[in-house]
Short mmCIF file of C-alpha atoms (C1' of nucleotides) in Angstrom, two decimals:
data_model
loop_
_atom_site.label_atom_id
_atom_site.label_comp_id
_atom_site.label_asym_id
_atom_site.label_seq_id
_atom_site.Cartn_x
_atom_site.Cartn_y
_atom_site.Cartn_z
CA UNK A 182 100.37 81.82 122.42
CA UNK A 183 96.94 80.73 121.23
CA UNK A 184 95.34 77.69 119.66
CA UNK A 185 94.72 77.85 115.96
CA UNK A 186 93.39 75.53 113.30
CA UNK A 187 95.80 73.83 111.00
CA UNK A 188 95.36 74.73 107.35
CA UNK A 189 93.21 72.01 105.83
CA UNK A 190 90.48 71.63 103.26
CA UNK A 191 87.23 73.24 104.28
CA UNK A 192 84.03 71.50 103.07
CA UNK A 193 82.55 74.79 101.87
CA UNK A 194 85.79 75.95 100.28
CA UNK A 195 87.31 73.28 98.04
CA UNK A 196 90.99 73.65 97.18
CA UNK A 197 92.02 74.84 93.75
CA UNK A 198 94.04 72.57 91.49
CA UNK A 199 96.81 74.17 89.53
CA UNK A 200 98.81 73.90 86.40
CA UNK A 201 102.00 75.86 86.79
CA UNK A 202 103.65 77.67 83.94
CA UNK A 203 106.90 79.53 83.75
CA UNK A 204 107.01 82.70 81.65
CA UNK A 205 110.26 84.43 80.87
CA UNK A 206 110.83 88.14 80.41
CA UNK A 207 114.01 87.99 78.34
CA UNK A 208 115.85 91.24 77.72
CA UNK A 209 118.85 91.94 75.58
CA UNK A 210 120.71 95.04 74.51
CA UNK A 211 121.69 95.53 70.90
CA UNK A 212 124.64 97.77 71.65
CA UNK A 213 125.42 98.43 68.00
CA UNK A 214 122.05 100.14 67.57
CA UNK A 215 121.49 101.17 71.19
CA UNK A 216 118.25 99.27 71.44
CA UNK A 217 116.72 97.51 74.38
CA UNK A 218 114.92 94.39 73.22
CA UNK A 219 112.55 91.83 74.65
CA UNK A 220 112.05 88.35 73.24
CA UNK A 221 108.51 87.39 72.24
CA UNK A 222 106.99 84.34 70.60
CA UNK A 223 103.91 84.11 68.43
CA UNK A 224 101.30 81.72 69.76
CA UNK A 225 99.96 79.06 67.43
CA UNK A 226 97.20 77.64 69.55
CA UNK A 227 94.26 78.98 71.48
CA UNK A 228 93.87 80.74 73.72
CA UNK A 229 95.29 83.84 72.07
CA UNK A 230 96.31 82.07 68.85
CA UNK A 231 98.34 84.45 66.65
CA UNK A 232 99.03 86.78 69.56
CA UNK A 233 102.54 87.53 70.67
CA UNK A 234 103.40 86.38 74.16
CA UNK A 235 106.27 85.84 76.55
CA UNK A 236 108.09 82.59 75.92
CA UNK A 237 106.66 80.17 78.44
CA UNK A 238 106.19 76.53 79.25
CA UNK A 239 104.30 74.34 81.66
CA UNK A 240 106.41 72.73 84.35
CA UNK A 241 107.13 69.05 83.87
CA UNK A 242 107.22 66.29 86.42
CA UNK A 243 110.45 66.37 88.42
CA UNK A 244 111.47 69.68 86.94
CA UNK A 245 112.31 72.66 89.13
CA UNK A 246 110.90 76.08 88.29
CA UNK A 247 114.33 77.41 87.44
CA UNK A 248 115.05 74.41 85.23
CA UNK A 249 111.85 75.10 83.35
CA UNK A 250 112.92 78.73 82.92
CA UNK A 251 116.28 77.61 81.56
CA UNK A 252 114.62 75.09 79.29
CA UNK A 253 112.30 77.59 77.65
CA UNK A 254 115.21 79.97 77.22
CA UNK A 255 117.42 77.39 75.56
CA UNK A 256 114.59 76.30 73.25
CA UNK A 257 114.28 79.82 71.87
CA UNK A 258 117.83 81.09 71.78
CA UNK A 259 121.35 79.82 72.08
CA UNK A 260 123.04 81.62 74.97
CA UNK A 261 125.97 80.98 77.23
CA UNK A 262 126.16 84.22 79.17
CA UNK A 263 123.07 85.38 80.95
CA UNK A 264 121.54 86.56 84.15
CA UNK A 265 118.35 84.89 85.35
CA UNK A 266 116.24 85.32 88.46
CA UNK A 267 112.69 84.77 89.56
CA UNK A 268 110.44 87.76 89.03
CA UNK A 269 106.95 87.36 90.42
CA UNK A 270 104.11 84.86 90.56
CA UNK A 271 100.81 85.72 88.96
CA UNK A 272 97.95 83.54 90.02
CA UNK A 273 94.72 85.49 90.10
CA UNK A 274 91.71 83.36 89.23
CA UNK A 275 90.62 84.05 85.69
CA UNK A 276 93.99 85.16 84.36
CA UNK A 277 93.93 82.29 81.83
CA UNK A 278 90.78 81.76 79.72
CA UNK A 279 91.38 78.01 79.78
CA UNK A 280 90.26 78.02 83.41
CA UNK A 281 86.70 78.74 82.32
CA UNK A 282 86.67 76.40 79.34
CA UNK A 283 88.24 73.21 80.60
CA UNK A 284 86.02 70.79 82.42
CA UNK A 285 88.45 69.93 85.23
CA UNK A 286 88.61 73.59 86.19
CA UNK A 287 92.32 73.85 86.94
CA UNK A 288 93.78 77.26 87.70
CA UNK A 289 96.75 78.42 85.65
CA UNK A 290 99.56 79.90 87.70
CA UNK A 291 102.48 81.73 86.12
CA UNK A 292 105.83 81.93 87.83
CA UNK A 293 107.71 84.55 85.85
CA UNK A 294 111.45 84.77 85.45
CA UNK A 295 113.49 87.70 84.34
CA UNK A 296 116.55 87.21 82.14
CA UNK A 297 119.19 89.39 80.57
CA UNK A 298 121.21 87.78 77.77
CA UNK A 299 124.22 88.77 75.68
CA UNK A 300 122.81 89.96 72.37
CA UNK A 301 125.78 89.19 70.15
CA UNK A 302 125.69 85.48 70.97
CA UNK A 303 121.91 85.12 71.33
CA UNK A 304 121.12 83.28 68.15
CA UNK A 305 117.40 82.72 67.58
CA UNK A 306 116.76 79.02 67.16
CA UNK A 307 114.76 77.63 64.31
CA UNK A 308 112.11 75.12 65.25
CA UNK A 309 108.97 73.52 63.90
CA UNK A 310 106.19 76.13 63.96
CA UNK A 311 105.88 79.35 65.94
CA UNK A 312 107.91 82.48 65.57
CA UNK A 313 110.44 84.07 67.84
CA UNK A 314 111.52 87.69 67.56
CA UNK A 315 113.14 90.56 69.39
CA UNK A 316 110.92 93.58 69.96
CA UNK A 317 112.04 97.05 70.86
CA UNK A 318 110.59 97.94 74.22
CA UNK A 319 108.80 100.95 72.77
CA UNK A 320 107.09 98.72 70.23
CA UNK A 321 105.67 95.89 72.28
CA UNK A 322 102.27 94.86 70.89
CA UNK A 323 99.26 93.74 72.88
CA UNK A 324 100.31 90.40 74.34
CA UNK A 325 98.44 87.25 75.29
CA UNK A 326 97.16 86.71 78.84
CA UNK A 327 98.50 89.23 81.38
CA UNK A 328 101.87 89.23 79.70
CA UNK A 329 102.06 93.00 79.17
CA UNK A 330 101.78 93.38 82.94
CA UNK A 331 104.48 90.78 83.50
CA UNK A 332 106.77 92.41 80.96
CA UNK A 333 106.38 95.83 82.57
CA UNK A 334 107.13 94.32 85.94
CA UNK A 335 110.26 92.78 84.42
CA UNK A 336 111.35 96.09 82.92
CA UNK A 337 111.11 97.73 86.32
CA UNK A 338 113.18 94.94 87.83
CA UNK A 339 115.75 95.29 85.06
CA UNK A 340 116.31 98.96 85.82
CA UNK A 341 116.50 98.35 89.56
CA UNK A 342 118.92 95.48 89.16
CA UNK A 343 121.12 97.50 86.85
CA UNK A 344 121.40 100.28 89.40
CA UNK A 345 122.10 98.11 92.42
CA UNK A 346 123.84 95.00 91.16
CA UNK A 347 126.50 94.05 88.62
CA UNK A 348 124.22 92.22 86.15
CA UNK A 349 125.67 94.31 83.32
CA UNK A 350 128.88 92.33 83.55
CA UNK A 351 127.02 89.06 83.09
CA UNK A 352 126.14 90.06 79.54
CA UNK A 353 129.15 92.15 78.56
CA UNK A 354 132.07 90.33 76.91
CA UNK A 355 134.91 89.25 79.20
CA UNK A 356 136.92 92.26 78.07
CA UNK A 357 135.10 95.52 77.53
CA UNK A 358 135.71 99.24 77.37
CA UNK A 359 134.17 101.62 79.87
CA UNK A 360 132.25 103.21 77.05
CA UNK A 361 130.60 99.87 76.29
CA UNK A 362 129.43 99.70 79.90
CA UNK A 363 128.17 103.25 79.61
CA UNK A 364 126.26 102.54 76.40
CA UNK A 365 124.62 99.53 78.02
CA UNK A 366 123.47 101.63 80.96
CA UNK A 367 122.28 104.41 78.66
CA UNK A 368 120.26 102.05 76.50
CA UNK A 369 118.48 100.50 79.46
CA UNK A 370 118.05 103.53 81.72
CA UNK A 371 117.51 106.20 79.04
CA UNK A 372 119.85 108.62 77.41
CA UNK A 373 120.53 111.33 79.94
CA UNK A 374 120.88 109.31 83.08
CA UNK A 375 124.40 110.49 83.80
CA UNK A 376 127.47 112.24 82.47
CA UNK A 377 129.99 109.80 80.92
CA UNK A 378 132.98 111.20 82.77
CA UNK A 379 131.29 110.98 86.16
CA UNK A 380 129.95 107.52 85.35
CA UNK A 381 133.51 106.36 84.69
CA UNK A 382 134.91 107.67 87.93
CA UNK A 383 132.05 106.32 90.03
CA UNK A 384 132.29 102.91 88.38
CA UNK A 385 136.05 102.66 88.78
CA UNK A 386 135.90 103.75 92.40
CA UNK A 387 133.74 100.71 93.18
CA UNK A 388 136.96 98.79 92.76
CA UNK A 389 135.98 95.61 90.96
CA UNK A 390 136.97 96.54 87.41
CA UNK A 391 140.59 95.86 86.54
CA UNK A 392 142.38 97.53 83.67
CA UNK A 393 144.08 94.96 81.44
CA UNK A 394 146.20 97.67 79.83
CA UNK A 395 145.22 96.40 76.39
CA UNK A 396 144.18 99.22 74.10
CA UNK A 397 141.60 98.94 71.34
CA UNK A 398 140.37 101.37 68.73
CA UNK A 399 136.62 101.37 68.23
CA UNK A 400 136.30 103.76 65.26
CA UNK A 401 137.61 107.26 65.66
CA UNK A 402 139.25 108.69 68.73
CA UNK A 403 141.86 107.71 71.24
CA UNK A 404 142.03 103.94 71.86
CA UNK A 405 140.29 102.72 75.01
CA UNK A 406 141.55 100.39 77.70
CA UNK A 407 139.95 96.99 77.97
CA UNK A 408 138.66 96.22 81.45
CA UNK A 409 137.57 92.98 83.05
CA UNK A 410 135.15 92.29 85.91
CA UNK A 411 137.14 91.07 88.91
CA UNK A 412 134.91 88.57 90.70
CA UNK A 413 137.35 88.26 93.62
CA UNK A 414 137.40 91.98 94.22
CA UNK A 415 133.62 92.06 94.03
CA UNK A 416 132.97 89.12 96.37
CA UNK A 417 133.35 91.06 99.65
CA UNK A 418 130.92 93.70 98.33
CA UNK A 419 128.27 91.13 97.44
CA UNK A 420 125.99 91.76 100.39
CA UNK A 421 126.64 95.46 100.80
CA UNK A 422 124.39 98.14 99.42
CA UNK A 423 126.04 99.45 96.25
CA UNK A 424 124.97 102.02 93.73
CA UNK A 425 126.32 101.36 90.28
CA UNK A 426 125.42 104.57 88.56
CA UNK B 276 112.75 85.75 63.53
CA UNK B 277 112.65 81.96 63.63
CA UNK B 278 110.09 79.20 63.95
CA UNK B 279 109.72 77.65 67.37
CA UNK B 280 107.51 75.04 68.93
CA UNK B 281 104.66 76.18 71.09
CA UNK B 282 104.90 75.02 74.71
CA UNK B 283 102.84 71.86 74.96
CA UNK B 284 102.93 68.50 76.69
CA UNK B 285 105.71 66.25 75.48
CA UNK B 286 104.95 62.53 75.49
CA UNK B 287 108.19 61.68 77.25
CA UNK B 288 107.84 64.55 79.75
CA UNK B 289 104.42 64.62 81.38
CA UNK B 290 103.35 67.86 83.02
CA UNK B 291 103.39 68.16 86.78
CA UNK B 292 100.18 68.76 88.68
CA UNK B 293 100.33 71.21 91.53
CA UNK B 294 98.78 72.09 94.80
CA UNK B 295 99.57 75.68 95.63
CA UNK B 296 100.10 76.90 99.15
CA UNK B 297 100.68 80.35 100.50
CA UNK B 298 103.12 80.74 103.38
CA UNK B 299 103.46 84.00 105.26
CA UNK B 300 106.58 85.41 106.84
CA UNK B 301 104.95 87.73 109.38
CA UNK B 302 107.18 90.14 111.23
CA UNK B 303 106.39 92.51 114.05
CA UNK B 304 108.39 94.78 116.29
CA UNK B 305 107.76 94.79 120.01
CA UNK B 306 108.98 98.34 120.51
CA UNK B 307 108.55 98.23 124.28
CA UNK B 308 111.18 95.49 124.50
CA UNK B 309 113.07 96.27 121.31
CA UNK B 310 112.49 92.83 119.86
CA UNK B 311 111.99 91.75 116.29
CA UNK B 312 109.48 88.90 116.16
CA UNK B 313 108.23 86.41 113.61
CA UNK B 314 104.91 84.60 113.86
CA UNK B 315 105.02 80.79 113.82
CA UNK B 316 102.40 78.09 114.19
CA UNK B 317 102.79 74.59 115.55
CA UNK B 318 101.74 71.90 113.12
CA UNK B 319 99.26 69.30 114.28
CA UNK B 320 99.34 66.94 111.33
CA UNK B 321 101.96 65.14 109.32
CA UNK B 322 104.15 65.91 107.62
CA UNK B 323 106.20 67.60 110.33
CA UNK B 324 103.57 67.14 113.06
CA UNK B 325 104.63 69.05 116.19
CA UNK B 326 107.12 71.14 114.26
CA UNK B 327 106.84 74.89 114.14
CA UNK B 328 106.21 76.35 110.72
CA UNK B 329 105.23 79.50 108.91
CA UNK B 330 101.50 80.11 108.94
CA UNK B 331 100.26 78.81 105.62
CA UNK B 332 97.24 77.60 103.74
CA UNK B 333 96.36 75.94 100.49
CA UNK B 334 94.70 78.19 97.93
CA UNK B 335 90.98 77.71 97.49
CA UNK B 336 88.95 77.74 94.33
CA UNK B 337 88.32 81.27 93.14
CA UNK B 338 90.73 82.73 95.67
CA UNK B 339 93.63 84.94 94.61
CA UNK B 340 97.07 84.36 96.06
CA UNK B 341 96.96 87.64 97.93
CA UNK B 342 93.51 86.86 99.30
CA UNK B 343 94.87 83.57 100.62
CA UNK B 344 97.74 85.45 102.25
CA UNK B 345 95.31 87.84 103.90
CA UNK B 346 93.09 84.99 104.99
CA UNK B 347 95.84 83.07 106.76
CA UNK B 348 96.96 86.31 108.39
CA UNK B 349 93.51 87.17 109.67
CA UNK B 350 92.99 83.63 110.97
CA UNK B 351 96.05 83.91 113.20
CA UNK B 352 96.01 87.50 114.36
CA UNK B 353 93.71 90.47 114.43
CA UNK B 354 95.37 93.33 112.56
CA UNK B 355 94.25 96.45 110.80
CA UNK B 356 97.54 98.09 109.93
CA UNK B 357 100.01 96.06 107.99
CA UNK B 358 102.28 95.88 105.01
CA UNK B 359 102.07 92.81 102.78
CA UNK B 360 103.81 91.84 99.57
CA UNK B 361 104.72 88.73 97.68
CA UNK B 362 108.12 87.34 98.58
CA UNK B 363 109.19 84.40 96.43
CA UNK B 364 107.88 81.15 95.04
CA UNK B 365 109.45 77.91 96.12
CA UNK B 366 108.64 74.97 93.95
CA UNK B 367 111.55 72.57 93.76
CA UNK B 368 110.43 68.98 93.37
CA UNK B 369 110.76 67.16 96.67
CA UNK B 370 110.34 70.21 98.89
CA UNK B 371 107.22 68.65 100.45
CA UNK B 372 107.37 65.02 101.64
CA UNK B 373 103.73 64.54 100.66
CA UNK B 374 104.85 64.54 97.03
CA UNK B 375 106.51 61.16 97.54
CA UNK B 376 103.75 59.66 99.65
CA UNK B 377 100.57 60.57 97.89
CA UNK B 378 99.48 58.33 95.05
CA UNK B 379 98.43 61.11 92.66
CA UNK B 380 101.94 62.57 92.84
CA UNK B 381 101.04 66.26 92.97
CA UNK B 382 103.80 68.77 93.48
CA UNK B 383 103.47 71.25 96.35
CA UNK B 384 104.28 74.81 95.42
CA UNK B 385 104.65 77.55 98.00
CA UNK B 386 104.06 81.17 97.13
CA UNK B 387 105.43 83.06 100.11
CA UNK B 388 104.30 86.45 101.29
CA UNK B 389 106.08 88.84 103.57
CA UNK B 390 104.15 90.91 106.10
CA UNK B 391 104.93 93.51 108.72
CA UNK B 392 102.20 94.13 111.28
CA UNK B 393 101.67 96.59 114.12
CA UNK B 394 102.57 94.69 117.27
CA UNK B 395 100.39 96.60 119.72
CA UNK B 396 97.19 95.72 117.89
CA UNK B 397 98.23 92.25 116.70
CA UNK B 398 96.15 90.14 119.01
CA UNK B 399 96.80 86.40 118.67
CA UNK B 400 93.53 84.68 117.89
CA UNK B 401 92.38 81.66 119.81
CA UNK B 402 91.12 78.78 117.69
CA UNK B 403 90.43 75.09 117.90
CA UNK B 404 93.76 73.28 118.01
CA UNK B 405 97.20 74.41 116.97
CA UNK B 406 99.37 77.03 118.60
CA UNK B 407 100.44 80.42 117.41
CA UNK B 408 103.36 82.33 118.91
CA UNK B 409 105.80 85.14 118.32
CA UNK B 410 109.44 84.09 118.18
CA UNK B 411 112.43 86.34 118.54
CA UNK B 412 114.42 86.19 115.35
CA UNK B 413 117.48 84.95 117.19
CA UNK B 414 115.50 82.04 118.61
CA UNK B 415 113.80 80.54 115.59
CA UNK B 416 113.73 76.73 115.95
CA UNK B 417 114.10 74.20 113.16
CA UNK B 418 110.98 74.66 111.05
CA UNK B 419 108.91 72.34 108.89
CA UNK B 420 109.57 72.02 105.16
CA UNK B 421 111.96 74.64 103.75
CA UNK B 422 110.47 77.28 106.01
CA UNK B 423 113.77 78.33 107.58
CA UNK B 424 114.97 79.23 104.11
CA UNK B 425 111.78 81.16 103.40
CA UNK B 426 112.00 83.00 106.70
CA UNK B 427 115.59 84.03 106.08
CA UNK B 428 114.63 85.26 102.66
CA UNK B 429 111.85 87.28 104.27
CA UNK B 430 114.22 88.78 106.82
CA UNK B 431 116.50 89.97 104.05
CA UNK B 432 113.54 91.53 102.25
CA UNK B 433 112.43 93.21 105.47
CA UNK B 434 115.77 94.95 105.92
CA UNK B 435 115.92 96.00 102.27
CA UNK B 436 112.37 97.33 102.32
CA UNK B 437 113.02 99.25 105.49
CA UNK B 438 115.99 100.99 103.93
CA UNK B 439 114.39 101.87 100.62
CA UNK B 440 110.69 102.24 101.28
CA UNK B 441 108.40 103.71 103.93
CA UNK B 442 106.98 100.44 105.25
CA UNK B 443 107.83 101.57 108.79
CA UNK B 444 104.95 104.04 108.64
CA UNK B 445 102.51 101.28 107.79
CA UNK B 446 102.99 99.78 111.23
CA UNK B 447 103.68 102.85 113.33
CA UNK B 448 100.68 104.58 114.93
CA UNK B 449 99.19 107.50 113.01
CA UNK B 450 101.02 109.88 115.32
CA UNK B 451 104.51 108.97 116.42
CA UNK B 452 107.68 110.54 117.74
CA UNK B 453 110.89 110.48 115.77
CA UNK B 454 112.41 108.37 118.50
CA UNK B 455 109.77 105.71 117.93
CA UNK B 456 110.77 105.58 114.26
CA UNK B 457 114.40 105.33 115.29
CA UNK B 458 113.74 102.49 117.74
CA UNK B 459 111.87 100.58 115.02
CA UNK B 460 114.79 100.93 112.63
CA UNK B 461 117.29 99.98 115.35
CA UNK B 462 115.38 96.87 116.31
CA UNK B 463 115.16 95.62 112.75
CA UNK B 464 118.54 96.70 111.40
CA UNK B 465 120.64 96.19 114.54
CA UNK B 466 121.71 98.54 117.26
CA UNK B 467 124.47 100.68 115.83
CA UNK B 468 123.19 101.31 112.36
CA UNK B 469 123.20 105.09 112.71
CA UNK B 470 123.46 108.04 115.05
CA UNK B 471 120.06 109.22 116.32
CA UNK B 472 120.70 112.87 115.58
CA UNK B 473 121.75 112.25 112.00
CA UNK B 474 118.91 109.79 111.49
CA UNK B 475 116.47 112.55 112.50
CA UNK B 476 117.84 115.12 110.11
CA UNK B 477 118.02 112.70 107.18
CA UNK B 478 114.49 111.47 107.80
CA UNK B 479 113.04 114.98 108.09
CA UNK B 480 114.84 116.17 104.98
CA UNK B 481 112.98 113.53 102.95
CA UNK B 482 110.02 115.82 103.43
CA UNK B 483 107.08 113.53 104.00
CA UNK B 484 106.86 113.72 107.78
CA UNK B 485 104.81 116.60 109.09
CA UNK B 486 105.13 117.93 112.62
CA UNK B 487 101.73 118.17 114.30
CA UNK B 488 103.15 120.41 117.01
CA UNK B 489 101.59 118.20 119.66
CA UNK B 490 104.06 117.38 122.42
CA UNK B 491 104.10 114.19 124.43
CA UNK B 492 106.20 113.03 127.34
CA UNK B 493 107.34 109.44 127.11
CA UNK B 494 108.97 109.04 130.55
CA UNK B 495 111.79 111.37 131.45
CA UNK B 496 113.20 114.10 129.26
CA UNK B 497 111.96 116.91 127.10
CA UNK B 498 108.60 116.16 125.46
CA UNK B 499 108.78 115.08 121.84
CA UNK B 500 106.79 116.32 118.88
CA UNK B 501 104.28 113.96 117.34
CA UNK B 502 104.75 113.53 113.61
CA UNK B 503 102.50 112.04 110.97
CA UNK B 504 103.28 110.43 107.64
CA UNK B 505 102.10 112.75 104.86
CA UNK B 506 100.95 110.49 102.03
CA UNK B 507 100.43 113.45 99.68
CA UNK B 508 103.96 114.71 100.19
CA UNK B 509 105.28 111.21 99.64
CA UNK B 510 103.28 110.44 96.48
CA UNK B 511 105.62 112.24 94.04
CA UNK B 512 108.59 110.38 95.56
CA UNK B 513 106.95 106.99 95.14
CA UNK B 514 108.91 105.88 92.11
CA UNK B 515 112.16 107.61 92.89
CA UNK B 516 115.11 105.90 94.50
CA UNK B 517 115.11 106.93 98.16
CA UNK B 518 117.30 105.96 101.05
CA UNK B 519 115.50 106.09 104.36
CA UNK B 520 118.42 105.69 106.71
"C1'" DT C 60 150.18 115.35 54.83
"C1'" DT C 61 148.06 118.03 57.84
"C1'" DG C 62 144.55 120.04 60.46
"C1'" DA C 63 139.89 118.87 62.21
"C1'" DA C 64 137.04 115.83 64.50
"C1'" DT C 65 136.55 112.20 67.85
"C1'" DT C 66 137.09 109.66 71.74
"C1'" DT C 67 139.59 108.48 76.06
"C1'" DT C 68 141.44 109.84 80.14
"C1'" DG C 69 142.23 112.59 83.95
"C1'" DG C 70 141.27 116.18 86.02
"C1'" DT C 71 139.00 120.92 88.89
"C1'" DG C 72 136.08 123.31 91.92
"C1'" DA C 73 131.60 124.57 93.66
"C1'" DA C 74 127.75 122.53 95.85
"C1'" DA C 75 125.71 119.02 98.51
"C1'" DA C 76 125.68 115.20 101.63
"C1'" DT C 77 127.65 112.59 105.47
"C1'" DC C 78 128.86 112.05 110.00
"C1'" DA C 79 130.96 112.47 114.55
"C1'" DC C 80 130.22 115.54 117.81
"C1'" DT C 81 128.38 119.69 120.71
"C1'" DA C 82 125.04 122.79 122.86
"C1'" DT C 83 120.74 124.11 124.50
"C1'" DA C 84 115.91 123.36 125.83
"C1'" DA C 85 112.29 121.16 128.34
"C1'" DT C 86 110.88 117.81 130.88
"C1'" DT C 87 110.98 113.99 134.86
"C1'" DA C 88 113.32 111.96 138.95
"C1'" DA C 89 115.09 112.35 143.37
"C1'" DT D 245 116.16 122.57 143.75
"C1'" DT D 246 119.43 119.91 141.47
"C1'" DA D 247 120.56 116.05 138.56
"C1'" DA D 248 119.43 113.08 135.02
"C1'" DT D 249 117.12 112.42 130.77
"C1'" DT D 250 115.52 113.19 126.31
"C1'" DA D 251 114.45 116.29 122.23
"C1'" DT D 252 116.03 119.44 119.19
"C1'" DA D 253 119.22 122.20 116.70
"C1'" DG D 254 123.23 122.98 115.32
"C1'" DT D 255 128.75 122.93 113.67
"C1'" DG D 256 132.47 121.86 111.03
"C1'" DA D 257 135.60 118.57 108.92
"C1'" DT D 258 135.39 115.15 105.49
"C1'" DT D 259 133.50 112.98 101.62
"C1'" DT D 260 130.61 112.69 97.61
"C1'" DT D 261 128.30 114.56 93.70
"C1'" DC D 262 128.24 116.79 89.51
"C1'" DA D 263 128.76 120.09 85.81
"C1'" DC D 264 132.40 121.20 83.31
"C1'" DC D 265 137.28 121.47 81.35
"C1'" DA D 266 141.78 120.05 79.11
"C1'" DA D 267 145.19 117.14 77.42
"C1'" DA D 268 146.29 112.77 74.92
"C1'" DA D 269 145.84 109.63 71.18
"C1'" DT D 270 143.70 108.17 67.60
"C1'" DT D 271 140.77 108.43 62.91
"C1'" DC D 272 138.93 111.16 59.18
"C1'" DA D 273 138.88 114.09 55.34
"C1'" DA D 274 140.52 117.60 52.42
#
DNA sequence: TTGAATTTTGGTGAAAATCACTATAATTAA
DNA sequence: TTAATTATAGTGATTTTCACCAAAATTCAA
C-alpha cells in the first residue's frame, strides 16, 4: 500500500473538453440477394461535406449513449427487430478536423455502436436533406473521419458475434427454415465456411431451436420445417461458451 | 436511398458537454499465493472521498485515451510487461454526482481500460497523498461511482481473453515452466477448470511454445523445462479462432 | 404426365479431439 | 536409502468433427 496523488488538473497539463458523438455501424443482410450491407449517410456539411459516413449524432443533454445510438438508428430507418451493442470508443486527438478549426478547441470523441437489423423491415426513412443508402461491404467508399476504421472494426465484431452468440435470431423472422439461417451465416462469414448438412446438425444439437412442424415450400425441392428460437431453452446457455457454426 | 437530416444541434435538445475520464481495471496474479488481485486507490476528494475506486484520470489536452490509460498506470505502479486494451465506455447521465452539483452541468464520461500486469515487477509507487493497494477479487469493497460495475465487466473480459488469446504470456516471465502457466490459468479461471496433464498437451499442441531445454527445480520433484513464447510461430494464428484451455 | 432437378432431412464412417486416468522419470525431503 | 513430489509421456474410451451419401418430398419442364 502506497500513497498516491488523486487525479486532478495539473497546471502544466490542462484538461481536454469534449463533445461526444455516437456513430453506428449498421449491418443488414439482404437474404434474397445474399448481400451483406452497411448503412451509410451522405454528409451535407463540413467537415467532409459530400462524403459518405456512418450515421452519427452528438449526444444531447440527459441522453444516454445507448439512447443516442437508438435515436440515430430510428431517424434513418424504421426497425423493430435488431441487435445493438457498444463497439469501441475512438478519441485520439486530431481525429476530427473541427478540433483544429474551432476556437474553443474541444476534442471530438466517438463512441461507436454496432447494430444488426432485419433487412426486410428496415425501411429507409425520408427526411429533409441528406441521403441514406445501403452499401455492399465490398463497395464501401472512402468515408469521412476515421469511419472506415470504425466500420472495419464493426465487421470484425459482427463475424465474432455471429460465431459465438445467437444474434442471427434477433434479425431472422420469428419462424424460419434452417436454410435461411444457413444463408445468413454464409452471407456474413463467406461462402465456404461450412457444409450445410453439418451446419444443420451442429445448430440443432445446441438445443434452442424448436421445430414447429409447419412445412413451407420455398421454390423447388422438398418443403422445409419452420423453426423458432426458444428463448427459455437458450437462457441456461447464456453465459456458457458456445460455438454456433 | 432517402433524404435524411444531418446530425446537428436541435433547439429543443441542447448538446451535452463532456469531461472524459479514463478508469483502469488493473489485474495481477500473485502466483506465489495463487491470488487474483485488482488495483484500487483510495479517493481523497469528493465525490466519494475515502472510498476506494479504480485508478482513473481525466484526459488532458492533446492526450490520446490510451496514453491517459498508460499514464494513470505508470503513476500507480512500475511495470514493464503488461497487456492493455479498451474495455467499455460508461456515459449514462447521472453516473457522476458532480454532474448535478457543478454549475456548468458537464457530463462525466468514463472510458475504461483493462490491464493485466506482471505481479513480481509491479512495484506500488509512493506519492504524495492517496493510497494504492491490491485487493483480492473476493474482497472488493463498495467502490466509488459505478466502479463495481466496471470492475465486474473487466473481470469477465479477463476470463474471456485468457481463454481465447495469449495474454497470459504478456505477464509471464520470458522463460517459464508449463506449471507456471497452469497456475496462472487456475488462479484466474478457478481451481478445477482443467486437468494439468491435458492442459499441457493442449497448450503444446497449439505450437507457439518452444522448449528451451533448460531445466529448473522449483522445490521438490523432477525439474521442469523452461519454455518461451514464440511470437513468430504465433503470428500466423493471430486472426484465427483459438481456444487456449 | 412423367421423369429430371431441387431441396430437405437423416444418416454413415473415418479422422480428430477430449478427457479421465496411468506409468515412468528425475528430482528433493527425511 | 527410501518416500514424497513433480514433470513428462502416454493410453484408451468417448465424443466431436467433417466429408460424403441416400432417401423423401416437392417443383420444373418436356
